[in-house]
mmCIF file of C-alpha atoms and ligand atoms in Angstrom:
data_model
loop_
_atom_site.group_PDB
_atom_site.id
_atom_site.type_symbol
_atom_site.label_atom_id
_atom_site.label_comp_id
_atom_site.label_asym_id
_atom_site.label_seq_id
_atom_site.Cartn_x
_atom_site.Cartn_y
_atom_site.Cartn_z
ATOM 1 C CA MET A 19 -6.695 -35.676 -35.370
ATOM 2 C CA THR A 20 -4.104 -32.946 -36.001
ATOM 3 C CA GLU A 21 -2.987 -31.056 -32.947
ATOM 4 C CA GLN A 22 -4.255 -27.516 -32.458
ATOM 5 C CA THR A 23 -1.023 -25.575 -31.927
ATOM 6 C CA PHE A 24 0.686 -22.451 -33.244
ATOM 7 C CA ARG A 25 4.243 -21.124 -33.404
ATOM 8 C CA VAL A 26 5.723 -18.679 -30.884
ATOM 9 C CA GLY A 27 9.178 -17.098 -31.313
ATOM 10 C CA PRO A 28 11.660 -16.268 -28.527
ATOM 11 C CA ILE A 29 11.826 -12.470 -28.428
ATOM 12 C CA ARG A 30 9.512 -9.508 -27.900
ATOM 13 C CA PRO A 31 10.051 -5.986 -26.576
ATOM 14 C CA PRO A 32 9.325 -5.538 -22.831
ATOM 15 C CA SER A 33 6.448 -3.232 -23.751
ATOM 16 C CA GLU A 34 4.786 -6.222 -25.457
ATOM 17 C CA ALA A 35 4.883 -8.434 -22.364
ATOM 18 C CA GLY A 36 1.102 -8.859 -22.351
ATOM 19 C CA SER A 37 0.744 -9.097 -26.141
ATOM 20 C CA LEU A 38 -0.207 -12.115 -28.195
ATOM 21 C CA LEU A 39 2.887 -13.231 -30.127
ATOM 22 C CA ILE A 40 2.351 -14.360 -33.708
ATOM 23 C CA GLN A 41 5.361 -15.658 -35.562
ATOM 24 C CA VAL A 42 5.192 -14.465 -39.177
ATOM 25 C CA THR A 43 8.924 -14.983 -39.774
ATOM 26 C CA ARG A 44 11.667 -16.841 -37.937
ATOM 27 C CA GLY A 45 15.069 -15.400 -37.080
ATOM 28 C CA CYS A 46 16.692 -12.391 -38.715
ATOM 29 C CA THR A 47 17.503 -11.724 -42.386
ATOM 30 C CA TRP A 48 20.819 -10.122 -41.454
ATOM 31 C CA ASN A 49 22.170 -12.064 -38.490
ATOM 32 C CA LYS A 50 25.553 -10.312 -38.654
ATOM 33 C CA CYS A 51 25.504 -7.632 -35.950
ATOM 34 C CA ARG A 52 28.694 -8.143 -33.964
ATOM 35 C CA PHE A 53 27.019 -7.829 -30.552
ATOM 36 C CA CYS A 54 24.067 -10.128 -31.307
ATOM 37 C CA GLY A 55 23.913 -13.884 -30.931
ATOM 38 C CA LEU A 56 20.123 -14.052 -30.764
ATOM 39 C CA TYR A 57 19.359 -16.016 -33.912
ATOM 40 C CA LYS A 58 22.821 -17.421 -34.646
ATOM 41 C CA ASP A 59 21.485 -20.985 -34.734
ATOM 42 C CA ASN A 60 18.486 -20.134 -36.917
ATOM 43 C CA THR A 61 18.367 -19.435 -40.616
ATOM 44 C CA PHE A 62 15.778 -16.868 -41.564
ATOM 45 C CA ARG A 63 12.445 -18.218 -42.635
ATOM 46 C CA ALA A 64 9.388 -16.387 -43.958
ATOM 47 C CA TYR A 65 6.181 -18.280 -43.259
ATOM 48 C CA SER A 66 3.481 -18.494 -45.931
ATOM 49 C CA VAL A 67 0.354 -16.411 -45.507
ATOM 50 C CA GLU A 68 -1.650 -19.637 -45.407
ATOM 51 C CA SER A 69 0.346 -21.049 -42.503
ATOM 52 C CA ILE A 70 0.112 -17.750 -40.562
ATOM 53 C CA LYS A 71 -3.651 -17.668 -41.182
ATOM 54 C CA ASN A 72 -3.809 -21.219 -39.891
ATOM 55 C CA ASP A 73 -2.070 -20.102 -36.651
ATOM 56 C CA ILE A 74 -4.542 -17.226 -36.324
ATOM 57 C CA ASP A 75 -7.443 -19.682 -36.762
ATOM 58 C CA VAL A 76 -6.066 -21.888 -33.976
ATOM 59 C CA ILE A 77 -5.760 -18.831 -31.698
ATOM 60 C CA ALA A 78 -9.311 -17.716 -32.546
ATOM 61 C CA ASP A 79 -10.604 -21.227 -31.735
ATOM 62 C CA TYR A 80 -8.875 -21.194 -28.352
ATOM 63 C CA VAL A 81 -10.353 -17.756 -27.643
ATOM 64 C CA GLU A 82 -13.831 -19.209 -28.274
ATOM 65 C CA ARG A 83 -13.086 -22.132 -25.947
ATOM 66 C CA ILE A 84 -11.784 -19.876 -23.179
ATOM 67 C CA LYS A 85 -14.446 -17.135 -23.349
ATOM 68 C CA PRO A 86 -17.256 -19.098 -21.629
ATOM 69 C CA TYR A 87 -15.064 -19.285 -18.517
ATOM 70 C CA ILE A 88 -14.976 -15.557 -17.872
ATOM 71 C CA ASP A 89 -18.052 -13.664 -16.724
ATOM 72 C CA ASN A 90 -18.922 -10.069 -17.581
ATOM 73 C CA GLN A 91 -17.312 -8.866 -14.329
ATOM 74 C CA GLY A 92 -13.952 -10.287 -15.462
ATOM 75 C CA ARG A 93 -14.065 -13.242 -13.015
ATOM 76 C CA TRP A 94 -12.541 -16.525 -14.192
ATOM 77 C CA ASP A 95 -14.084 -19.962 -13.675
ATOM 78 C CA ARG A 96 -10.817 -21.724 -12.862
ATOM 79 C CA LEU A 97 -12.405 -25.132 -12.349
ATOM 80 C CA GLY A 98 -14.087 -24.982 -15.747
ATOM 81 C CA LEU A 99 -10.795 -23.906 -17.359
ATOM 82 C CA LYS A 100 -9.018 -26.817 -15.702
ATOM 83 C CA GLY A 101 -11.540 -29.207 -17.249
ATOM 84 C CA GLU A 102 -10.940 -27.634 -20.670
ATOM 85 C CA ILE A 103 -7.146 -27.947 -20.246
ATOM 86 C CA ASN A 104 -7.466 -31.622 -19.300
ATOM 87 C CA LYS A 105 -8.934 -32.356 -22.738
ATOM 88 C CA LEU A 106 -5.744 -31.130 -24.457
ATOM 89 C CA SER A 107 -2.449 -32.811 -25.333
ATOM 90 C CA PRO A 108 0.730 -31.424 -23.641
ATOM 91 C CA THR A 109 1.714 -29.417 -26.760
ATOM 92 C CA GLU A 110 -1.815 -28.074 -27.201
ATOM 93 C CA ARG A 111 -1.752 -26.966 -23.582
ATOM 94 C CA GLU A 112 1.244 -24.724 -24.311
ATOM 95 C CA SER A 113 -0.706 -22.956 -27.059
ATOM 96 C CA PHE A 114 -3.808 -22.793 -24.860
ATOM 97 C CA TYR A 115 -1.836 -21.149 -22.041
ATOM 98 C CA VAL A 116 -0.415 -18.544 -24.446
ATOM 99 C CA VAL A 117 -3.939 -17.518 -25.456
ATOM 100 C CA LEU A 118 -5.197 -17.690 -21.869
ATOM 101 C CA ASN A 119 -2.325 -15.517 -20.647
ATOM 102 C CA TRP A 120 -3.063 -13.029 -23.424
ATOM 103 C CA LEU A 121 -6.755 -12.821 -22.515
ATOM 104 C CA MET A 122 -5.875 -12.451 -18.831
ATOM 105 C CA HIS A 123 -3.747 -9.429 -19.840
ATOM 106 C CA GLY A 124 -6.730 -7.872 -21.566
ATOM 107 C CA GLY A 125 -6.386 -9.642 -24.937
ATOM 108 C CA GLU A 126 -5.925 -6.366 -26.790
ATOM 109 C CA ASN A 127 -2.437 -6.235 -28.287
ATOM 110 C CA VAL A 128 -0.593 -8.382 -30.826
ATOM 111 C CA PHE A 129 3.111 -8.487 -31.702
ATOM 112 C CA LEU A 130 4.349 -9.947 -34.996
ATOM 113 C CA GLN A 131 7.615 -11.891 -34.563
ATOM 114 C CA ASP A 132 10.629 -12.373 -35.143
ATOM 115 C CA GLY A 133 13.563 -10.003 -35.631
ATOM 116 C CA ASN A 134 12.675 -8.575 -39.037
ATOM 117 C CA SER A 135 9.040 -9.316 -39.868
ATOM 118 C CA LEU A 136 8.659 -6.483 -42.348
ATOM 119 C CA ALA A 137 11.155 -8.269 -44.601
ATOM 120 C CA LEU A 138 7.999 -9.994 -45.831
ATOM 121 C CA LYS A 139 6.541 -8.361 -48.940
ATOM 122 C CA THR A 140 4.074 -5.623 -48.000
ATOM 123 C CA ASP A 141 1.223 -7.458 -49.806
ATOM 124 C CA ARG A 142 1.751 -10.456 -47.535
ATOM 125 C CA VAL A 143 1.917 -8.413 -44.348
ATOM 126 C CA VAL A 144 -1.243 -6.538 -45.392
ATOM 127 C CA GLU A 145 -3.067 -9.850 -45.934
ATOM 128 C CA VAL A 146 -1.957 -11.113 -42.513
ATOM 129 C CA LEU A 147 -3.004 -7.863 -40.803
ATOM 130 C CA GLN A 148 -6.418 -7.878 -42.490
ATOM 131 C CA TYR A 149 -6.994 -11.482 -41.513
ATOM 132 C CA LEU A 150 -5.959 -10.808 -37.922
ATOM 133 C CA ARG A 151 -8.338 -7.851 -37.701
ATOM 134 C CA LYS A 152 -11.133 -9.981 -39.205
ATOM 135 C CA ARG A 153 -10.684 -13.016 -36.927
ATOM 136 C CA LEU A 154 -9.904 -11.054 -33.747
ATOM 137 C CA PRO A 155 -11.781 -7.787 -34.412
ATOM 138 C CA TRP A 156 -11.444 -6.366 -30.869
ATOM 139 C CA ILE A 157 -7.635 -6.083 -31.125
ATOM 140 C CA LYS A 158 -6.489 -2.560 -30.213
ATOM 141 C CA ARG A 159 -2.835 -2.573 -31.260
ATOM 142 C CA ILE A 160 -0.633 -4.572 -33.646
ATOM 143 C CA THR A 161 3.116 -4.014 -33.608
ATOM 144 C CA SER A 162 6.228 -5.516 -35.185
ATOM 145 C CA TYR A 163 10.040 -5.479 -35.097
ATOM 146 C CA ALA A 164 12.056 -4.668 -38.220
ATOM 147 C CA ARG A 165 15.646 -3.859 -39.194
ATOM 148 C CA ALA A 166 16.377 -0.249 -40.076
ATOM 149 C CA GLU A 167 17.882 -1.193 -43.439
ATOM 150 C CA THR A 168 14.751 -3.160 -44.379
ATOM 151 C CA LEU A 169 12.599 -0.256 -43.210
ATOM 152 C CA SER A 170 14.556 2.178 -45.408
ATOM 153 C CA ARG A 171 13.541 0.161 -48.488
ATOM 154 C CA ILE A 172 9.796 0.279 -47.789
ATOM 155 C CA SER A 173 8.109 3.210 -49.536
ATOM 156 C CA ALA A 174 6.004 5.839 -47.764
ATOM 157 C CA GLU A 175 2.984 4.548 -49.771
ATOM 158 C CA ASP A 176 3.520 1.011 -48.515
ATOM 159 C CA TYR A 177 3.685 2.243 -44.918
ATOM 160 C CA LYS A 178 0.324 3.910 -45.501
ATOM 161 C CA ARG A 179 -1.077 0.584 -46.751
ATOM 162 C CA LEU A 180 0.292 -1.157 -43.658
ATOM 163 C CA LYS A 181 -1.261 1.505 -41.442
ATOM 164 C CA GLU A 182 -4.641 1.145 -43.158
ATOM 165 C CA ALA A 183 -4.456 -2.639 -42.782
ATOM 166 C CA GLY A 184 -3.954 -2.187 -39.037
ATOM 167 C CA LEU A 185 -0.232 -1.969 -38.205
ATOM 168 C CA ASP A 186 0.010 0.493 -35.326
ATOM 169 C CA ARG A 187 3.641 0.509 -34.231
ATOM 170 C CA ILE A 188 7.074 -0.529 -35.514
ATOM 171 C CA HIS A 189 9.996 -1.267 -33.169
ATOM 172 C CA SER A 190 13.505 -1.030 -34.579
ATOM 173 C CA GLY A 191 16.879 -1.561 -32.930
ATOM 174 C CA PHE A 192 18.811 1.400 -34.333
ATOM 175 C CA GLU A 193 21.350 1.006 -31.486
ATOM 176 C CA SER A 194 23.221 4.094 -32.706
ATOM 177 C CA GLY A 195 22.968 7.055 -35.063
ATOM 178 C CA SER A 196 26.739 7.202 -35.554
ATOM 179 C CA ASP A 197 27.974 5.779 -38.852
ATOM 180 C CA GLU A 198 31.291 4.872 -37.212
ATOM 181 C CA VAL A 199 29.530 2.900 -34.492
ATOM 182 C CA LEU A 200 27.141 1.274 -36.968
ATOM 183 C CA GLU A 201 30.139 0.131 -38.977
ATOM 184 C CA LEU A 202 31.985 -1.110 -35.901
ATOM 185 C CA ILE A 203 29.056 -3.276 -34.836
ATOM 186 C CA ASN A 204 28.310 -4.294 -38.435
ATOM 187 C CA LYS A 205 24.718 -3.166 -38.226
ATOM 188 C CA GLY A 206 24.432 -3.103 -42.023
ATOM 189 C CA VAL A 207 22.742 0.272 -42.141
ATOM 190 C CA THR A 208 23.736 3.940 -42.302
ATOM 191 C CA SER A 209 22.356 6.862 -40.315
ATOM 192 C CA GLU A 210 20.957 8.242 -43.578
ATOM 193 C CA GLN A 211 18.952 5.046 -44.108
ATOM 194 C CA GLU A 212 17.726 5.252 -40.512
ATOM 195 C CA ILE A 213 16.460 8.766 -41.155
ATOM 196 C CA ILE A 214 14.731 7.789 -44.435
ATOM 197 C CA ALA A 215 13.030 4.871 -42.695
ATOM 198 C CA GLY A 216 11.972 6.952 -39.695
ATOM 199 C CA LYS A 217 10.556 9.806 -41.750
ATOM 200 C CA ASN A 218 8.511 7.500 -44.008
ATOM 201 C CA ILE A 219 7.090 5.642 -41.015
ATOM 202 C CA LYS A 220 6.188 8.821 -39.186
ATOM 203 C CA GLU A 221 4.519 10.232 -42.301
ATOM 204 C CA SER A 222 2.251 7.187 -42.531
ATOM 205 C CA GLY A 223 0.946 7.670 -38.989
ATOM 206 C CA ILE A 224 2.441 4.388 -37.739
ATOM 207 C CA GLU A 225 4.032 4.886 -34.320
ATOM 208 C CA PHE A 226 7.792 4.449 -34.340
ATOM 209 C CA SER A 227 9.817 3.068 -31.459
ATOM 210 C CA VAL A 228 13.629 3.086 -31.740
ATOM 211 C CA TYR A 229 16.193 1.468 -29.457
ATOM 212 C CA PHE A 230 19.415 3.210 -28.448
ATOM 213 C CA MET A 231 22.331 1.244 -27.044
ATOM 214 C CA PRO A 232 24.632 3.355 -24.832
ATOM 215 C CA GLY A 233 28.133 1.894 -24.687
ATOM 216 C CA VAL A 234 27.920 -0.096 -27.912
ATOM 217 C CA GLY A 235 30.633 2.026 -29.524
ATOM 218 C CA GLY A 236 33.028 1.361 -26.652
ATOM 219 C CA LYS A 237 35.100 4.037 -24.918
ATOM 220 C CA ASP A 238 36.582 5.471 -28.103
ATOM 221 C CA LEU A 239 33.243 6.198 -29.753
ATOM 222 C CA SER A 240 31.229 6.906 -26.630
ATOM 223 C CA TYR A 241 30.652 10.614 -27.280
ATOM 224 C CA LYS A 242 29.963 10.081 -30.989
ATOM 225 C CA ASN A 243 27.476 7.341 -30.160
ATOM 226 C CA ALA A 244 25.495 9.810 -28.054
ATOM 227 C CA ILE A 245 25.746 12.958 -30.125
ATOM 228 C CA GLU A 246 25.097 11.266 -33.477
ATOM 229 C CA THR A 247 22.155 9.318 -32.094
ATOM 230 C CA ALA A 248 20.739 12.616 -30.833
ATOM 231 C CA ARG A 249 21.100 13.970 -34.389
ATOM 232 C CA VAL A 250 19.122 11.060 -35.859
ATOM 233 C CA VAL A 251 16.460 11.261 -33.132
ATOM 234 C CA LYS A 252 16.059 15.010 -33.774
ATOM 235 C CA GLU A 253 15.638 14.410 -37.527
ATOM 236 C CA ILE A 254 12.986 11.714 -37.081
ATOM 237 C CA ASP A 255 11.321 12.636 -33.773
ATOM 238 C CA PRO A 256 10.224 9.034 -33.101
ATOM 239 C CA ASP A 257 7.312 8.343 -30.757
ATOM 240 C CA TYR A 258 9.533 6.331 -28.419
ATOM 241 C CA VAL A 259 13.261 6.197 -27.740
ATOM 242 C CA ARG A 260 13.982 3.093 -25.675
ATOM 243 C CA ILE A 261 17.274 2.641 -23.855
ATOM 244 C CA ARG A 262 19.011 -0.751 -24.024
ATOM 245 C CA THR A 263 22.439 -0.372 -22.441
ATOM 246 C CA ALA A 264 25.065 -2.422 -24.280
ATOM 247 C CA VAL A 265 26.022 -5.737 -22.730
ATOM 248 C CA ILE A 266 28.766 -7.497 -24.663
ATOM 249 C CA LYS A 267 28.177 -11.213 -24.499
ATOM 250 C CA THR A 268 31.194 -13.487 -24.549
ATOM 251 C CA ASP A 269 29.906 -15.578 -27.468
ATOM 252 C CA THR A 270 29.845 -12.615 -29.860
ATOM 253 C CA GLU A 271 32.335 -11.151 -32.324
ATOM 254 C CA LEU A 272 32.374 -7.900 -30.372
ATOM 255 C CA TRP A 273 33.694 -9.764 -27.344
ATOM 256 C CA GLU A 274 36.617 -10.964 -29.489
ATOM 257 C CA TYR A 275 37.285 -7.247 -30.102
ATOM 258 C CA VAL A 276 37.249 -6.722 -26.316
ATOM 259 C CA GLU A 277 39.739 -9.541 -25.800
ATOM 260 C CA SER A 278 42.061 -8.256 -28.528
ATOM 261 C CA GLY A 279 41.909 -4.695 -27.165
ATOM 262 C CA ILE A 280 40.223 -3.184 -30.268
ATOM 263 C CA PHE A 281 37.117 -2.434 -28.200
ATOM 264 C CA LYS A 282 37.311 -0.985 -24.709
ATOM 265 C CA LEU A 283 34.255 -1.471 -22.510
ATOM 266 C CA CYS A 284 32.626 1.767 -21.364
ATOM 267 C CA SER A 285 32.252 2.438 -17.682
ATOM 268 C CA GLU A 286 28.762 2.699 -16.204
ATOM 269 C CA ASN A 287 29.271 6.460 -15.928
ATOM 270 C CA GLU A 288 30.249 6.780 -19.602
ATOM 271 C CA LYS A 289 27.147 4.841 -20.635
ATOM 272 C CA LEU A 290 24.923 6.972 -18.411
ATOM 273 C CA ASN A 291 26.561 10.115 -19.739
ATOM 274 C CA GLU A 292 25.620 9.017 -23.275
ATOM 275 C CA ILE A 293 21.985 8.920 -22.155
ATOM 276 C CA ARG A 294 22.405 12.338 -20.561
ATOM 277 C CA ILE A 295 23.771 13.811 -23.796
ATOM 278 C CA LEU A 296 20.948 12.233 -25.787
ATOM 279 C CA ILE A 297 18.281 13.705 -23.488
ATOM 280 C CA GLU A 298 19.947 17.109 -23.389
ATOM 281 C CA LYS A 299 20.331 17.353 -27.163
ATOM 282 C CA THR A 300 16.819 16.183 -28.045
ATOM 283 C CA LYS A 301 14.990 18.632 -25.816
ATOM 284 C CA GLY A 302 12.666 19.885 -28.569
ATOM 285 C CA CYS A 303 11.476 16.410 -29.584
ATOM 286 C CA SER A 304 7.950 15.341 -28.777
ATOM 287 C CA GLY A 305 8.616 11.612 -28.236
ATOM 288 C CA ILE A 306 8.886 9.628 -25.019
ATOM 289 C CA LEU A 307 12.168 8.318 -23.647
ATOM 290 C CA THR A 308 11.846 5.025 -21.806
ATOM 291 C CA SER A 309 14.365 3.129 -19.750
ATOM 292 C CA ASP A 310 12.345 -0.061 -19.478
ATOM 293 C CA HIS A 311 15.019 -2.742 -19.255
ATOM 294 C CA VAL A 312 16.872 -4.111 -16.258
ATOM 295 C CA VAL A 313 20.250 -3.652 -18.034
ATOM 296 C CA ASN A 314 19.937 0.128 -17.717
ATOM 297 C CA LEU A 315 21.656 1.634 -14.685
ATOM 298 C CA LEU A 316 18.765 4.012 -13.962
ATOM 299 C CA GLN A 317 15.531 2.219 -14.613
ATOM 300 C CA GLY A 318 13.007 4.866 -13.672
ATOM 301 C CA LEU A 319 14.140 7.256 -16.360
ATOM 302 C CA ASN A 320 10.926 7.809 -18.289
ATOM 303 C CA GLY A 321 9.319 10.883 -19.716
ATOM 304 C CA ARG A 322 8.602 13.156 -22.639
ATOM 305 C CA LEU A 323 11.769 14.542 -24.191
ATOM 306 C CA LYS A 324 10.157 17.995 -24.298
ATOM 307 C CA GLU A 325 8.213 18.424 -21.079
ATOM 308 C CA ASP A 326 10.184 16.080 -18.832
ATOM 309 C CA ASN A 327 13.675 16.877 -20.093
ATOM 310 C CA GLU A 328 14.776 18.740 -16.972
ATOM 311 C CA ARG A 329 13.323 16.124 -14.629
ATOM 312 C CA MET A 330 15.149 13.284 -16.410
ATOM 313 C CA LEU A 331 18.440 15.189 -16.393
ATOM 314 C CA ASN A 332 18.000 15.862 -12.664
ATOM 315 C CA ALA A 333 17.412 12.142 -12.046
ATOM 316 C CA ILE A 334 20.702 11.389 -13.800
ATOM 317 C CA ASP A 335 22.506 14.137 -11.891
ATOM 318 C CA GLU A 336 21.211 12.744 -8.605
ATOM 319 C CA TYR A 337 23.416 9.753 -9.388
ATOM 320 C CA PHE A 338 26.354 11.817 -10.713
ATOM 321 C CA ASN A 339 26.268 13.965 -7.564
ATOM 322 C CA LEU A 340 27.004 10.932 -5.389
ATOM 323 C CA PRO A 341 30.622 10.580 -4.193
ATOM 324 C CA GLU A 342 32.591 8.264 -6.494
ATOM 325 C CA SER A 343 32.653 5.516 -3.855
ATOM 326 C CA GLU A 344 28.841 5.604 -3.571
ATOM 327 C CA GLN A 345 28.481 5.511 -7.373
ATOM 328 C CA LYS A 346 30.447 2.266 -7.395
ATOM 329 C CA ILE A 347 28.334 0.802 -4.580
ATOM 330 C CA PHE A 348 25.222 1.734 -6.543
ATOM 331 C CA GLN A 349 26.583 0.219 -9.776
ATOM 332 C CA LEU A 350 27.293 -3.066 -8.071
ATOM 333 C CA ALA A 351 24.120 -3.155 -5.977
ATOM 334 C CA ARG A 352 22.050 -2.370 -9.043
ATOM 335 C CA ARG A 353 23.672 -5.126 -11.101
ATOM 336 C CA LYS A 354 22.995 -7.549 -8.254
ATOM 337 C CA LEU A 355 19.362 -6.346 -8.146
ATOM 338 C CA MET A 356 19.725 -5.096 -4.570
ATOM 339 C CA VAL A 357 18.583 -1.569 -5.515
ATOM 340 C CA THR A 358 16.534 -0.003 -8.305
ATOM 341 C CA PHE A 359 16.755 3.702 -7.547
ATOM 342 C CA VAL A 360 19.503 5.883 -6.064
ATOM 343 C CA LYS A 361 17.361 6.464 -2.963
ATOM 344 C CA ASP A 362 17.387 2.675 -2.354
ATOM 345 C CA LEU A 363 21.054 2.925 -1.270
ATOM 346 C CA LYS A 364 19.716 3.942 2.163
ATOM 347 C CA MET A 365 17.867 0.622 2.389
ATOM 348 C CA LEU A 366 21.006 -1.541 2.154
ATOM 349 C CA SER A 367 21.691 -3.444 5.340
ATOM 350 C CA GLU A 368 25.014 -3.057 7.109
ATOM 351 C CA PHE A 369 25.939 -6.564 6.020
ATOM 352 C CA GLN A 370 25.101 -5.889 2.357
ATOM 353 C CA ARG A 371 27.037 -2.633 2.398
ATOM 354 C CA GLU A 372 30.102 -4.283 3.919
ATOM 355 C CA LYS A 373 30.075 -6.971 1.226
ATOM 356 C CA LEU A 374 29.735 -4.415 -1.572
ATOM 357 C CA GLU A 375 32.458 -2.197 -0.119
ATOM 358 C CA GLU A 376 34.768 -5.161 0.158
ATOM 359 C CA ILE A 377 34.394 -5.820 -3.613
ATOM 360 C CA THR A 378 34.939 -2.161 -4.511
ATOM 361 C CA ARG A 379 38.157 -2.189 -2.433
ATOM 362 C CA ARG A 380 39.336 -5.410 -4.080
ATOM 363 C CA ILE A 381 38.721 -4.394 -7.719
ATOM 364 C CA THR A 382 40.395 -1.069 -8.314
ATOM 365 C CA ASP A 383 41.439 -1.557 -11.948
ATOM 366 C CA GLU A 384 38.826 0.170 -14.151
ATOM 367 C CA ASP A 385 38.851 -2.392 -16.947
ATOM 368 C CA LYS A 386 38.459 -5.277 -14.499
ATOM 369 C CA TRP A 387 35.566 -3.453 -12.833
ATOM 370 C CA ASN A 388 33.824 -2.851 -16.178
ATOM 371 C CA ARG A 389 34.302 -6.510 -17.167
ATOM 372 C CA MET A 390 32.876 -7.686 -13.865
ATOM 373 C CA LEU A 391 29.759 -5.530 -14.282
ATOM 374 C CA ASN A 392 29.415 -6.642 -17.907
ATOM 375 C CA GLU A 393 29.535 -10.251 -16.732
ATOM 376 C CA LEU A 394 26.834 -9.590 -14.120
ATOM 377 C CA LEU A 395 24.685 -7.950 -16.797
ATOM 378 C CA MET A 396 24.990 -10.947 -19.113
ATOM 379 C CA GLN A 397 22.531 -12.919 -16.991
ATOM 380 C CA TYR A 398 19.743 -10.491 -17.931
ATOM 381 C CA ILE A 399 19.865 -10.828 -21.718
HETATM 382 S S1 SF4 B 423 19.330 -6.983 -36.940
HETATM 383 FE FE1 SF4 B 423 18.688 -7.411 -34.815
HETATM 384 S S2 SF4 B 423 18.278 -9.604 -34.710
HETATM 385 FE FE2 SF4 B 423 19.426 -9.224 -36.606
HETATM 386 S S3 SF4 B 423 21.564 -9.596 -36.071
HETATM 387 FE FE3 SF4 B 423 21.196 -7.416 -35.802
HETATM 388 S S4 SF4 B 423 20.578 -7.138 -33.656
HETATM 389 FE FE4 SF4 B 423 20.430 -9.358 -34.144
#
């Protein structure tokens, strides 16, 4: 008998932590961004509609097998589930657990993987979406990642078809709205294409979530990275602007630029200042800014760009108002996961503080300090 399994890719946005992951493509069509090593060992592959439908059928079957073990009060019969799991092979169990985990998180949202799923022809994506909605009709939200350049080539009419078929949100790693930065990181897209893509998506009613990467332009382009991204955000007014502070991994081309001196790592304060500029300059926008990744210095920075603008700026200034020595303690403590918020500095023990102070006294060279923090950050991505 053939095993009942389905594919699952490696990456999803943090906001899709509880979502069911369905791999409609593998890898990325571009694979050339200088800061990204995510899919370096994978060639892009688009799966056939038939094989995706087959995965959806397997998921739907597991849902039917799991459902009898939850009562209408949401209580799980763990013993019964254990018996069901014992009937499965080790690989089937992995698929079973994915579906079980999804149902335990509410079983409402689905994310289409991998890095550029909308590179599939719209007809194919529409067929997949319709099938998903038919087999799992209670789904509330379906979302997907896609490259900005790919998105700029999809017409406004096709976005409307995708919306009608049930695509609710698109995530895209813009990283920057500065053409100079986009060129430096070899993103393969221009700010104009980003704006075309964003406007067409917004017009269709699909929610749009863009990612901004403070620090990805390095010291020299730090201000441009912020101000030009603010320009693009203002033009599009996306539903979400998500902050992903740049971490330059040592196995990337951009790190070679660091080593050769072409690219100078931004300090934590420069990266945070980019976020400050972005918030300040996009005050009239209606979208939500979210700092939902551990790589960001200030994690609790969330709010509507319009209504919560002042509050978010104040939260940033709370950090900037610290004496320089305390800022460095916070940077280090945060990167070692000893604090989350500025107020947590008060919670450090005497021993912890002494250790942190000792490191700040030892590393006084700015570039060495920035490299050390970058290295600490590498463990989180
Ligand atoms: S488009 Fe995304 S997944 Fe592809 S190389 Fe660039 S950052 Fe990596």
